[in-house]
Amino acid sequence: MINGWEWIIILAVVLLVFGVGRVSKLGEELGKGIKAFRQGLREGQDEEDDSDDQAK
């Protein structure tokens, strides 16, 4: 299991390799992707609920 100090070292290496700007942009894109995924799940649930209501 990775402890706190190992995470700090990994983060420092990532920042050195990619730079602060690139890492923040990657985080932003990851956040947008997660948001879109959750929205898609909600829309799928809404469509299922609508089709269940129409079938009754």
mmCIF file with all atom_site columns, C-alpha atoms in Angstrom:
data_model
loop_
_atom_site.group_PDB
_atom_site.id
_atom_site.type_symbol
_atom_site.label_atom_id
_atom_site.label_alt_id
_atom_site.label_comp_id
_atom_site.label_asym_id
_atom_site.label_entity_id
_atom_site.label_seq_id
_atom_site.pdbx_PDB_ins_code
_atom_site.Cartn_x
_atom_site.Cartn_y
_atom_site.Cartn_z
_atom_site.occupancy
_atom_site.B_iso_or_equiv
_atom_site.pdbx_formal_charge
_atom_site.auth_seq_id
_atom_site.auth_comp_id
_atom_site.auth_asym_id
_atom_site.auth_atom_id
_atom_site.pdbx_PDB_model_num
ATOM 1  C CA . MET A 1 1  ? 0.000   0.000  0.000   1.00 0.00 ? 1  MET A CA 1
ATOM 2  C CA . ILE A 1 2  ? 1.258   3.458  -0.853  1.00 0.00 ? 2  ILE A CA 1
ATOM 3  C CA . ASN A 1 3  ? 1.613   5.767  2.162   1.00 0.00 ? 3  ASN A CA 1
ATOM 4  C CA . GLY A 1 4  ? 1.587   9.577  2.333   1.00 0.00 ? 4  GLY A CA 1
ATOM 5  C CA . TRP A 1 5  ? 5.279   10.195 1.625   1.00 0.00 ? 5  TRP A CA 1
ATOM 6  C CA . GLU A 1 6  ? 5.231   7.980  -1.446  1.00 0.00 ? 6  GLU A CA 1
ATOM 7  C CA . TRP A 1 7  ? 2.265   9.938  -2.853  1.00 0.00 ? 7  TRP A CA 1
ATOM 8  C CA . ILE A 1 8  ? 4.157   13.195 -2.294  1.00 0.00 ? 8  ILE A CA 1
ATOM 9  C CA . ILE A 1 9  ? 7.199   11.843 -4.152  1.00 0.00 ? 9  ILE A CA 1
ATOM 10 C CA . ILE A 1 10 ? 5.028   10.582 -7.023  1.00 0.00 ? 10 ILE A CA 1
ATOM 11 C CA . LEU A 1 11 ? 3.290   13.968 -7.245  1.00 0.00 ? 11 LEU A CA 1
ATOM 12 C CA . ALA A 1 12 ? 6.644   15.782 -7.306  1.00 0.00 ? 12 ALA A CA 1
ATOM 13 C CA . VAL A 1 13 ? 7.921   13.556 -10.130 1.00 0.00 ? 13 VAL A CA 1
ATOM 14 C CA . VAL A 1 14 ? 4.726   14.074 -12.142 1.00 0.00 ? 14 VAL A CA 1
ATOM 15 C CA . LEU A 1 15 ? 5.002   17.845 -11.691 1.00 0.00 ? 15 LEU A CA 1
ATOM 16 C CA . LEU A 1 16 ? 8.632   17.773 -12.818 1.00 0.00 ? 16 LEU A CA 1
ATOM 17 C CA . VAL A 1 17 ? 7.860   15.677 -15.885 1.00 0.00 ? 17 VAL A CA 1
ATOM 18 C CA . PHE A 1 18 ? 4.682   17.393 -17.080 1.00 0.00 ? 18 PHE A CA 1
ATOM 19 C CA . GLY A 1 19 ? 4.831   20.820 -15.455 1.00 0.00 ? 19 GLY A CA 1
ATOM 20 C CA . VAL A 1 20 ? 2.181   22.533 -13.369 1.00 0.00 ? 20 VAL A CA 1
ATOM 21 C CA . GLY A 1 21 ? 0.171   23.864 -16.322 1.00 0.00 ? 21 GLY A CA 1
ATOM 22 C CA . ARG A 1 22 ? -0.115  20.506 -18.031 1.00 0.00 ? 22 ARG A CA 1
ATOM 23 C CA . VAL A 1 23 ? -1.108  18.709 -14.817 1.00 0.00 ? 23 VAL A CA 1
ATOM 24 C CA . SER A 1 24 ? -3.844  21.254 -14.073 1.00 0.00 ? 24 SER A CA 1
ATOM 25 C CA . LYS A 1 25 ? -5.152  20.941 -17.633 1.00 0.00 ? 25 LYS A CA 1
ATOM 26 C CA . LEU A 1 26 ? -5.212  17.133 -17.301 1.00 0.00 ? 26 LEU A CA 1
ATOM 27 C CA . GLY A 1 27 ? -7.137  17.461 -14.025 1.00 0.00 ? 27 GLY A CA 1
ATOM 28 C CA . GLU A 1 28 ? -9.612  19.822 -15.641 1.00 0.00 ? 28 GLU A CA 1
ATOM 29 C CA . GLU A 1 29 ? -10.201 17.441 -18.553 1.00 0.00 ? 29 GLU A CA 1
ATOM 30 C CA . LEU A 1 30 ? -10.594 14.514 -16.168 1.00 0.00 ? 30 LEU A CA 1
ATOM 31 C CA . GLY A 1 31 ? -13.202 16.468 -14.199 1.00 0.00 ? 31 GLY A CA 1
ATOM 32 C CA . LYS A 1 32 ? -15.131 17.305 -17.375 1.00 0.00 ? 32 LYS A CA 1
ATOM 33 C CA . GLY A 1 33 ? -15.075 13.653 -18.401 1.00 0.00 ? 33 GLY A CA 1
ATOM 34 C CA . ILE A 1 34 ? -16.401 12.486 -15.048 1.00 0.00 ? 34 ILE A CA 1
ATOM 35 C CA . LYS A 1 35 ? -19.131 15.142 -15.140 1.00 0.00 ? 35 LYS A CA 1
ATOM 36 C CA . ALA A 1 36 ? -20.198 14.079 -18.650 1.00 0.00 ? 36 ALA A CA 1
ATOM 37 C CA . PHE A 1 37 ? -20.215 10.414 -17.603 1.00 0.00 ? 37 PHE A CA 1
ATOM 38 C CA . ARG A 1 38 ? -22.456 11.116 -14.609 1.00 0.00 ? 38 ARG A CA 1
ATOM 39 C CA . GLN A 1 39 ? -24.782 13.228 -16.756 1.00 0.00 ? 39 GLN A CA 1
ATOM 40 C CA . GLY A 1 40 ? -25.048 10.368 -19.250 1.00 0.00 ? 40 GLY A CA 1
ATOM 41 C CA . LEU A 1 41 ? -25.929 7.950  -16.472 1.00 0.00 ? 41 LEU A CA 1
ATOM 42 C CA . ARG A 1 42 ? -28.661 10.288 -15.227 1.00 0.00 ? 42 ARG A CA 1
ATOM 43 C CA . GLU A 1 43 ? -30.080 10.711 -18.738 1.00 0.00 ? 43 GLU A CA 1
ATOM 44 C CA . GLY A 1 44 ? -30.125 6.942  -19.185 1.00 0.00 ? 44 GLY A CA 1
ATOM 45 C CA . GLN A 1 45 ? -32.020 6.541  -15.917 1.00 0.00 ? 45 GLN A CA 1
ATOM 46 C CA . ASP A 1 46 ? -34.516 9.219  -16.973 1.00 0.00 ? 46 ASP A CA 1
ATOM 47 C CA . GLU A 1 47 ? -35.133 7.440  -20.298 1.00 0.00 ? 47 GLU A CA 1
ATOM 48 C CA . GLU A 1 48 ? -35.688 4.119  -18.505 1.00 0.00 ? 48 GLU A CA 1
ATOM 49 C CA . ASP A 1 49 ? -38.131 5.756  -16.096 1.00 0.00 ? 49 ASP A CA 1
ATOM 50 C CA . ASP A 1 50 ? -40.029 7.370  -18.991 1.00 0.00 ? 50 ASP A CA 1
ATOM 51 C CA . SER A 1 51 ? -40.277 4.089  -20.900 1.00 0.00 ? 51 SER A CA 1
ATOM 52 C CA . ASP A 1 52 ? -41.473 2.288  -17.749 1.00 0.00 ? 52 ASP A CA 1
ATOM 53 C CA . ASP A 1 53 ? -44.174 4.922  -17.227 1.00 0.00 ? 53 ASP A CA 1
ATOM 54 C CA . GLN A 1 54 ? -45.354 4.628  -20.851 1.00 0.00 ? 54 GLN A CA 1
ATOM 55 C CA . ALA A 1 55 ? -45.498 0.824  -20.659 1.00 0.00 ? 55 ALA A CA 1
ATOM 56 C CA . LYS A 1 56 ? -47.922 0.939  -17.718 1.00 0.00 ? 56 LYS A CA 1
#
